[in-house]
Short mmCIF file of C-alpha atoms in Angstrom, two decimals:
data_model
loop_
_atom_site.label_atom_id
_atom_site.label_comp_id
_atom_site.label_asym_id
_atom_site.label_seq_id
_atom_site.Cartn_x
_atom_site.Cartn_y
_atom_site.Cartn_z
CA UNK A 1 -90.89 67.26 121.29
CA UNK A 2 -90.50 64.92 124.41
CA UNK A 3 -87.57 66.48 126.63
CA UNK A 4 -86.54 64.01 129.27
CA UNK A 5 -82.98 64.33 130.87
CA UNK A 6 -79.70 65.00 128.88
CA UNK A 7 -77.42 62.73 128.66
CA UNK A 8 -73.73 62.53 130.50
CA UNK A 9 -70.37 62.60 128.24
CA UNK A 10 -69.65 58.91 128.89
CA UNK A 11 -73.04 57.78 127.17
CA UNK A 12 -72.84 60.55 124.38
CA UNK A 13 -69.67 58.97 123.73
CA UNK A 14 -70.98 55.65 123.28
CA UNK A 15 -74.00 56.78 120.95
CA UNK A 16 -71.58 58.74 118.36
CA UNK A 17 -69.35 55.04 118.51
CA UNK A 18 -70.43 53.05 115.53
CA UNK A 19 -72.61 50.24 117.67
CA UNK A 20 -74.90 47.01 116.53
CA UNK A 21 -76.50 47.22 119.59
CA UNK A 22 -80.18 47.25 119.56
CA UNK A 23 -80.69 47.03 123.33
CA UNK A 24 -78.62 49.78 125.05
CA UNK A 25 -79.18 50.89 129.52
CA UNK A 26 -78.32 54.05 130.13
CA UNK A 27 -78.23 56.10 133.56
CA UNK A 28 -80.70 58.49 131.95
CA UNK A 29 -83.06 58.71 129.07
CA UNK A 30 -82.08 60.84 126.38
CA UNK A 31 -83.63 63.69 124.69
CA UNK A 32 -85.55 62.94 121.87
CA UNK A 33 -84.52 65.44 119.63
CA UNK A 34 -81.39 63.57 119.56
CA UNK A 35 -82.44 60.24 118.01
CA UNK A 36 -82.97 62.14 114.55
CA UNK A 37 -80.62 60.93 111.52
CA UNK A 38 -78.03 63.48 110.99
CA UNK A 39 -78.33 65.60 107.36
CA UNK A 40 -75.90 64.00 105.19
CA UNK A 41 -73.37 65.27 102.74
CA UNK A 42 -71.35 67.80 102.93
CA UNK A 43 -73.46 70.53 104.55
CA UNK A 44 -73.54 67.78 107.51
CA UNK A 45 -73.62 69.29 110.56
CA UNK A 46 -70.48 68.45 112.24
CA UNK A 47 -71.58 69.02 115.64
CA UNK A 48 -73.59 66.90 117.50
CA UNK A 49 -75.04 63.46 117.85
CA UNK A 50 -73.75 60.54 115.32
CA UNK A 51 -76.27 58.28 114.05
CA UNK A 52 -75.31 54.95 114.79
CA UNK A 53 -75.32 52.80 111.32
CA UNK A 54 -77.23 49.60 111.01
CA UNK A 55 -79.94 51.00 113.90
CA UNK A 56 -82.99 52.74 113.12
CA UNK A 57 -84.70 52.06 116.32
CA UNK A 58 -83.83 52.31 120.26
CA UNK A 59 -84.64 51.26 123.31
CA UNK A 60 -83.66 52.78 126.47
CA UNK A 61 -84.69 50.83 129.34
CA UNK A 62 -84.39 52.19 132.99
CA UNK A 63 -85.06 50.26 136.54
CA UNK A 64 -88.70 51.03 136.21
CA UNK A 65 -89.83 51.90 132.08
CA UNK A 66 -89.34 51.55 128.52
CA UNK A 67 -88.75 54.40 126.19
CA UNK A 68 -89.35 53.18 122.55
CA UNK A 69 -88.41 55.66 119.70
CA UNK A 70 -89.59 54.45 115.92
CA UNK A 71 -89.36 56.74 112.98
CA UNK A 72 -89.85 56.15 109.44
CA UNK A 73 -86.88 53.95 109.08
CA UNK A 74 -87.95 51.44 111.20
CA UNK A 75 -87.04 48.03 109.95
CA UNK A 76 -88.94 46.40 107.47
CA UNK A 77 -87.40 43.01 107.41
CA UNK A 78 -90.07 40.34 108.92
CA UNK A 79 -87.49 38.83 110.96
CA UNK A 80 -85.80 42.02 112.42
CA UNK A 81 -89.47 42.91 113.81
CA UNK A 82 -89.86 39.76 115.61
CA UNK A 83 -86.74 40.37 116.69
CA UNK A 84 -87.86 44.11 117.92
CA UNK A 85 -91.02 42.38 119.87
CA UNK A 86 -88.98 39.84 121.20
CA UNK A 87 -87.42 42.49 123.29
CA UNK A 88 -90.01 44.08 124.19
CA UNK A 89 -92.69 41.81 125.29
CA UNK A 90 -90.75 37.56 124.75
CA UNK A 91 -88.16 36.44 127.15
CA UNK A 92 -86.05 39.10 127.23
CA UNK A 93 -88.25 40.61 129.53
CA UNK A 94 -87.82 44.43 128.65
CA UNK A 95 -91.19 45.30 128.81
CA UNK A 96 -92.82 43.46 131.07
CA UNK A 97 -93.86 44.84 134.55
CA UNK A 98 -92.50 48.02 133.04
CA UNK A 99 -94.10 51.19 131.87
CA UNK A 100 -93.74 51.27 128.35
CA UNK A 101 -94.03 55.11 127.03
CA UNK A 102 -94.22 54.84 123.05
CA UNK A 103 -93.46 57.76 120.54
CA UNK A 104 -93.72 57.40 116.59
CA UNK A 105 -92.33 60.02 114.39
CA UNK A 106 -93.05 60.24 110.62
CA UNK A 107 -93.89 56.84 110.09
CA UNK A 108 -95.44 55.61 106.98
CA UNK A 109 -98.49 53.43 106.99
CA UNK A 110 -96.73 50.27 105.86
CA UNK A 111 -94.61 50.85 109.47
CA UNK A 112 -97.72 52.19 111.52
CA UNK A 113 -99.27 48.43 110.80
CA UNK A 114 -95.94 47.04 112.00
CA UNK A 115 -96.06 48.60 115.26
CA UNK A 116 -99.63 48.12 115.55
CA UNK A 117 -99.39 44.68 114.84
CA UNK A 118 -96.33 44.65 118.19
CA UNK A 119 -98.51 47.01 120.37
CA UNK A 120 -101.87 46.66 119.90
CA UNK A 121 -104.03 46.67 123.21
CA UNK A 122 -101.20 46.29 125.24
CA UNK A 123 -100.87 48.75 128.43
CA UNK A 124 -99.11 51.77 127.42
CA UNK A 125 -98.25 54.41 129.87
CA UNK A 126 -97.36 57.18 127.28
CA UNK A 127 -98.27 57.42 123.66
CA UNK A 128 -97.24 60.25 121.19
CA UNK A 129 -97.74 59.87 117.65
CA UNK A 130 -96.36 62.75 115.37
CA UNK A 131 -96.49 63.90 111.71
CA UNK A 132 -98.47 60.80 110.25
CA UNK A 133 -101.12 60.14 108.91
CA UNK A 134 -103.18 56.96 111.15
CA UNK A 135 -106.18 55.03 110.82
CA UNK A 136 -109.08 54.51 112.89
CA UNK A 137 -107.89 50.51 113.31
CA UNK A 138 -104.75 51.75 114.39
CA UNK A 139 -105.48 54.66 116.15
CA UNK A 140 -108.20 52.02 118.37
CA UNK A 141 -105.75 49.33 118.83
CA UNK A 142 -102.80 51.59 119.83
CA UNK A 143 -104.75 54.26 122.19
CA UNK A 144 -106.67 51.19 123.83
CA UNK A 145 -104.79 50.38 126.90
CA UNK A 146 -102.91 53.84 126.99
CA UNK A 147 -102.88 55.90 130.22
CA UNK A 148 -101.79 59.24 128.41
CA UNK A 149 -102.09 59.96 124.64
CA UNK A 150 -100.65 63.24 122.36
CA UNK A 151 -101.71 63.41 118.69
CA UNK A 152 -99.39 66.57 117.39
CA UNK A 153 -99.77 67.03 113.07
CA UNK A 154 -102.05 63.79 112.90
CA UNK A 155 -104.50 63.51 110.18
CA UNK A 156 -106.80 60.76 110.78
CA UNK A 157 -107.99 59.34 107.81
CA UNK A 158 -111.02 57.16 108.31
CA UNK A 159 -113.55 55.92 110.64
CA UNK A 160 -112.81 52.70 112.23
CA UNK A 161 -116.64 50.51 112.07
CA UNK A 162 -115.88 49.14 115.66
CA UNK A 163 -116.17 51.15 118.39
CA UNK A 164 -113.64 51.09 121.67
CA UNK A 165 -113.58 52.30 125.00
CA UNK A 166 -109.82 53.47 125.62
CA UNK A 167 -108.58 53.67 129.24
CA UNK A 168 -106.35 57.38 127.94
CA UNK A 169 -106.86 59.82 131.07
CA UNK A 170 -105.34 62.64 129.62
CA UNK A 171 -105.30 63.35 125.85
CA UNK A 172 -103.85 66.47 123.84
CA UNK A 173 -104.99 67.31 120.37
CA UNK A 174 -102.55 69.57 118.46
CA UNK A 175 -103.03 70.92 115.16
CA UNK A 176 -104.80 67.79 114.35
CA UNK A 177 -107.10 67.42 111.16
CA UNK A 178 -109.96 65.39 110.74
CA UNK A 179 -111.29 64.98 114.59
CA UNK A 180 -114.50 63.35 112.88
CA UNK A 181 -112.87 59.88 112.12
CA UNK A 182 -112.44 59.84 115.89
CA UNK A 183 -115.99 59.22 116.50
CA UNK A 184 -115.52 55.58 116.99
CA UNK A 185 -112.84 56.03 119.85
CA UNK A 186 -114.22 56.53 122.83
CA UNK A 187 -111.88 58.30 125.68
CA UNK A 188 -114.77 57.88 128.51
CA UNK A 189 -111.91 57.57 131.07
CA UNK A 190 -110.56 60.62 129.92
CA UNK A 191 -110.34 63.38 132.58
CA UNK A 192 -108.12 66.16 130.99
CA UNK A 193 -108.19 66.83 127.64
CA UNK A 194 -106.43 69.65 125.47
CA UNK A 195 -107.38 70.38 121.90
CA UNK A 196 -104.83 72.67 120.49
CA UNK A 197 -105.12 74.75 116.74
CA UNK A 198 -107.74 71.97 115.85
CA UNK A 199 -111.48 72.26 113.80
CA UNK A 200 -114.01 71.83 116.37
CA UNK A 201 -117.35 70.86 115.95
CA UNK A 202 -119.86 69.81 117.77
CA UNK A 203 -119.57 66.34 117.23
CA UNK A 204 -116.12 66.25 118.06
CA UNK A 205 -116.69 66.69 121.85
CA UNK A 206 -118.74 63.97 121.82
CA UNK A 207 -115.88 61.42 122.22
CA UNK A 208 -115.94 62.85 126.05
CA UNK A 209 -118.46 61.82 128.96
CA UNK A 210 -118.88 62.85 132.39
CA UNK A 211 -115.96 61.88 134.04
CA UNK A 212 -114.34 64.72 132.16
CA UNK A 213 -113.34 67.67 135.06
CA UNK A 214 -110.68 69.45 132.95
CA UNK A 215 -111.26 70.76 129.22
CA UNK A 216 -109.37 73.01 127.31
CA UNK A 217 -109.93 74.24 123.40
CA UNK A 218 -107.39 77.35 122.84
CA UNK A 219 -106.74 78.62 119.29
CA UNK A 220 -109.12 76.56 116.98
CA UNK A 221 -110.61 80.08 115.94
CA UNK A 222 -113.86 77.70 115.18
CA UNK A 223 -115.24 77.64 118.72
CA UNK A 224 -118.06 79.78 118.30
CA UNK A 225 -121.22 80.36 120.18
CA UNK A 226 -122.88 77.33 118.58
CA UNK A 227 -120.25 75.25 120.42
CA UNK A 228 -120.32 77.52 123.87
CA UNK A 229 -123.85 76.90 123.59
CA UNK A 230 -123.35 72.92 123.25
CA UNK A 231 -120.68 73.18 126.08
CA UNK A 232 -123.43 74.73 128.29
CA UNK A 233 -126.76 73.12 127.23
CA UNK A 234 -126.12 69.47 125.71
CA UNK A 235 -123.02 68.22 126.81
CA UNK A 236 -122.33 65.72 129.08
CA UNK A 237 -120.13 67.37 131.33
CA UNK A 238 -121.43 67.48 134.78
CA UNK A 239 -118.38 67.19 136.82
CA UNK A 240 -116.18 69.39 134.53
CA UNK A 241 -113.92 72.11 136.99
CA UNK A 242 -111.68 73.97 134.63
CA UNK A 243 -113.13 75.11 131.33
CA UNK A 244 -110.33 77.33 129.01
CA UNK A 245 -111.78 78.50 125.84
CA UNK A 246 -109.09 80.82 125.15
CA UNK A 247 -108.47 82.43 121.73
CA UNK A 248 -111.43 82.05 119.84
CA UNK A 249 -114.78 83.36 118.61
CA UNK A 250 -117.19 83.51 121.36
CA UNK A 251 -119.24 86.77 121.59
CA UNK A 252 -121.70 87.89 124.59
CA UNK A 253 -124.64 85.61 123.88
CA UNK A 254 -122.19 82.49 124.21
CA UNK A 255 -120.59 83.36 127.62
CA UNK A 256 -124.17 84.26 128.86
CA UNK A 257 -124.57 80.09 128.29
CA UNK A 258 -121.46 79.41 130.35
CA UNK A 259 -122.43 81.57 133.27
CA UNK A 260 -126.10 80.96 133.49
CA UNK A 261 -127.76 78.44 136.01
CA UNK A 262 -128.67 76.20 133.70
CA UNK A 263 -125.17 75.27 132.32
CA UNK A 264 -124.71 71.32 133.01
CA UNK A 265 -121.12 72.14 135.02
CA UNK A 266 -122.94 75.13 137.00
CA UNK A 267 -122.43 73.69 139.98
CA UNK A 268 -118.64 72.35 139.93
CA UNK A 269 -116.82 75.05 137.79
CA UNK A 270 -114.25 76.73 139.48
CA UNK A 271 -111.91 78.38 136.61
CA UNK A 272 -113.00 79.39 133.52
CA UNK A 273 -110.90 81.23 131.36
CA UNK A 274 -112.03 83.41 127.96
CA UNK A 275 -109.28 85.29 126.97
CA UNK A 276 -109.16 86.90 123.63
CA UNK A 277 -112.17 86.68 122.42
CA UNK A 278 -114.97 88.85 121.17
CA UNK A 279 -117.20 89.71 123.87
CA UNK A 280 -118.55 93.03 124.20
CA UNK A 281 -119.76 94.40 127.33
CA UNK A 282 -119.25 95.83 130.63
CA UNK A 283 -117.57 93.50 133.85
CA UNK A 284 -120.62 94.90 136.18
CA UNK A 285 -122.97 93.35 133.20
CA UNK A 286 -121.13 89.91 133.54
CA UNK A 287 -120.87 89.71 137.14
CA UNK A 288 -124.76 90.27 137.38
CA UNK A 289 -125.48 87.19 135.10
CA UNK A 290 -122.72 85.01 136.61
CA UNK A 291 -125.05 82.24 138.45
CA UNK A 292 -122.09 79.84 138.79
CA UNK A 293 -121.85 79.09 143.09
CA UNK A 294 -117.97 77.68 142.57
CA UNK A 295 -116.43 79.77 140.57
CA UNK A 296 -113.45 81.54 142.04
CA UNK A 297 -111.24 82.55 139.12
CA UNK A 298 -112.45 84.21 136.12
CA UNK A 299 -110.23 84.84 133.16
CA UNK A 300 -111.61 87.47 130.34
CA UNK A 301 -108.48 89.30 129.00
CA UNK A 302 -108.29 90.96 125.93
CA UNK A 303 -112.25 91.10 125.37
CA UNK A 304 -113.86 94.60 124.79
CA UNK A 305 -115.33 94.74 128.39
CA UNK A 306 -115.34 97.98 130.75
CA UNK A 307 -113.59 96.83 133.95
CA UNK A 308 -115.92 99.76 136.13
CA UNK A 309 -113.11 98.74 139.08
CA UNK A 310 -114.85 100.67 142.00
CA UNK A 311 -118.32 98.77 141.77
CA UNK A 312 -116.16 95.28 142.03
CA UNK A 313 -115.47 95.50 145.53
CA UNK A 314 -118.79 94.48 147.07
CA UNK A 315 -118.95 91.69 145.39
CA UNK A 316 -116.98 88.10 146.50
CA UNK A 317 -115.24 87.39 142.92
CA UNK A 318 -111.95 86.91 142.24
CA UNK A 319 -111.15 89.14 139.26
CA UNK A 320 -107.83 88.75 137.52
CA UNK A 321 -106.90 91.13 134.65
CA UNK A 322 -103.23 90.77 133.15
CA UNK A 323 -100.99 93.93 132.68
CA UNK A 324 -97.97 94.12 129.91
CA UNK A 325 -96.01 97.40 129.74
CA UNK A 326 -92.33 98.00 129.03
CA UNK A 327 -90.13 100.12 131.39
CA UNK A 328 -86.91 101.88 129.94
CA UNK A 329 -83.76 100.76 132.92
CA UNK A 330 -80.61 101.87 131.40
CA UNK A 331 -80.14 101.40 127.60
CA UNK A 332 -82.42 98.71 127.08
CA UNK A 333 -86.54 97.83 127.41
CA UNK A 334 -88.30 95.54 129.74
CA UNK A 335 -90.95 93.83 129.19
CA UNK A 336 -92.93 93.99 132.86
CA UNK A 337 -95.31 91.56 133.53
CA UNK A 338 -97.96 91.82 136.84
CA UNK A 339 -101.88 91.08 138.13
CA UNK A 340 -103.74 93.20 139.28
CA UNK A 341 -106.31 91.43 141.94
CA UNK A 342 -109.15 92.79 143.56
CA UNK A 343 -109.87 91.45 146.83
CA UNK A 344 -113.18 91.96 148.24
CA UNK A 345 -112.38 91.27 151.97
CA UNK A 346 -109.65 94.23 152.41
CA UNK A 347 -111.46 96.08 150.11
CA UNK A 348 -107.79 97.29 148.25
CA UNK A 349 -106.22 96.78 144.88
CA UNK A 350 -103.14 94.33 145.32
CA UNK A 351 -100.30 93.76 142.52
CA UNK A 352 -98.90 90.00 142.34
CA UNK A 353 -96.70 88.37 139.93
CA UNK A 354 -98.36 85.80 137.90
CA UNK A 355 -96.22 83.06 139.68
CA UNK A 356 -97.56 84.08 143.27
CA UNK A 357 -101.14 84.29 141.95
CA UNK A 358 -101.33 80.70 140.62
CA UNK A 359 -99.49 79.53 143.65
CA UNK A 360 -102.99 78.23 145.03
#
């Protein structure tokens, strides 16, 4: 859900007016929850935003960007489209020299290729596509010349035969099903990427080069030591800095990939987080394996692993370890959140709030 800034009464008043306006400048870009159709008949909600009749579309322009909004009801009338990328991109002049951030909702295939046919390889600054099923022609021709890309609910449904560099710096992956028809997309400019409740394989990562620094798979619950492995041995990541592999399967003999010398990011990792997963062993155990020069912060909550605090202290590692407990004040529980941090330089245990700790 994008979440930009709400709106003042004066323009909330003009939405719930029944307008023909396609074209509408407001002070401030609304949220996007907000441009849904309203449930109609008479369990209507009677609070809220009116759908203005006649639009299915909008466009909020501001002093510096485009926000486009399409759903499913986007217009199918050949001449009302023209009319749409008239706006945008003819002499209107909305789009051009602007940043154009794109979001499509539910859209059907039949209004995918419309939208495709407006936007394809043009620069895009943001581009969200949500609970739709895309393919690889459109997925290549819309992701192209996009800075930043989100896929949330996307299925992809088949490999497009020409392959395509995209210029996306920073993609997220949520809950997105087959990753595999991506293989002909190429984000080689990407530097952050975020894979979220998706099937990983090895394959998958493959989309990715070198110029990757940040990578993050949480949650897949398919990340196993077969992929750590990959991640450590094979992959092209030689300038990758923040690895989180939070919240799935890797045991011992994976993380002894990540942490050994001959990992291909050995020498620029710096955070590495493994939390909740199923590694066995002692912290001592760890710490004598870990051959990684950079690393300063080293994440390995919820794992079956003996702390063995005292022994930590003559060595130079950052080691975080979350604490929840609940304190009874008055009537009522709270939950208490803190970090315990174990500093080898004053040789003493210090307790920090998670806010202060991340600070750096």
């Amino acid at each position: 859900m994008l979440k930009i800034r709400s709106l003042n009464r004066v323009f909330k008043d003009f939405l719930e007016r029944d307008t023909e306006l396609d074209l509408i400048v407001p002070d401030r870009v609304m949220f996007y929850r907000l441009l849904r159709p309203p449930k109609q008949g008479k369990h209507a909600p009677t609070i809220g935003f009116t759908w203005p009749r006649r639009v299915n579309y909008r466009i909020c322009q501001l002093a510096n960007r485009v926000h486009v909004f399409m759903m499913n009801e986007f217009p199918e009338v050949e001449k009302t489209v023209n009319t749409f990328a008239r706006m945008l991109f003819g002499y209107d002049g909305c789009g051009t020299n602007k940043d154009i951030f794109l979001i499509l909702d539910e859209m059907s295939h039949k209004r995918t290729t419309q939208c495709y046919n407006m936007m394809k390889f043009r620069k895009i600054k943001y581009l969200k596509l949500i609970n739709t099923q895309i393919v690889g022609l459109h997925v290549n021709g819309l992701a192209a010349c996009a800075e930043r890309i989100c896929f949330k609910n996307v299925v992809f449904m088949q490999i497009y035969k020409e392959p395509i560099k995209t210029e996306c710096k920073y993609v997220t992956l949520k809950s997105c099903q087959n990753l595999q028809h991506l293989e002909h997309t190429k984000f080689f400019n990407c530097q952050q990427a975020n894979l979220v409740r998706c099937e990983i394989m090895r394959d998958n990562l493959k989309i990715f080069n070198e110029s990757l620094e940040v990578l993050s798979i949480r949650r897949t619950f398919s990340v196993d030591n077969i992929i750590a492995k990959y991640l450590a041995l094979d992959s092209p990541f030689k300038r990758l800095k923040i690895l989180d592999l939070s919240y799935n399967q890797i045991e011992w003999s994976g993380l002894l990939h990540l942490i050994s010398k001959g990992c291909v990011f050995a020498n620029t990792i710096e955070r590495m987080s493994l939390e909740r997963n199923l590694i066995i062993t002692s912290l001592m155990t760890i710490i004598s394996r870990l051959q990684l020069p950079k690393i300063t912060y080293l994440d390995l909550n919820f794992n079956q692993i003996d702390w063995e605090e005292d022994e930590l202290r003559n060595y130079n590692y950052k080691v975080v370890r979350k604490i929840r407990e609940k304190k009874q004040v008055g009537d009522r529980f709270i939950k208490i959140r803190s970090v315990e941090i174990l500093l080898a330089d004053d040789l003493i245990i210090k307790v920090m709030s998670p806010e202060d700790l991340y600070k750096d």
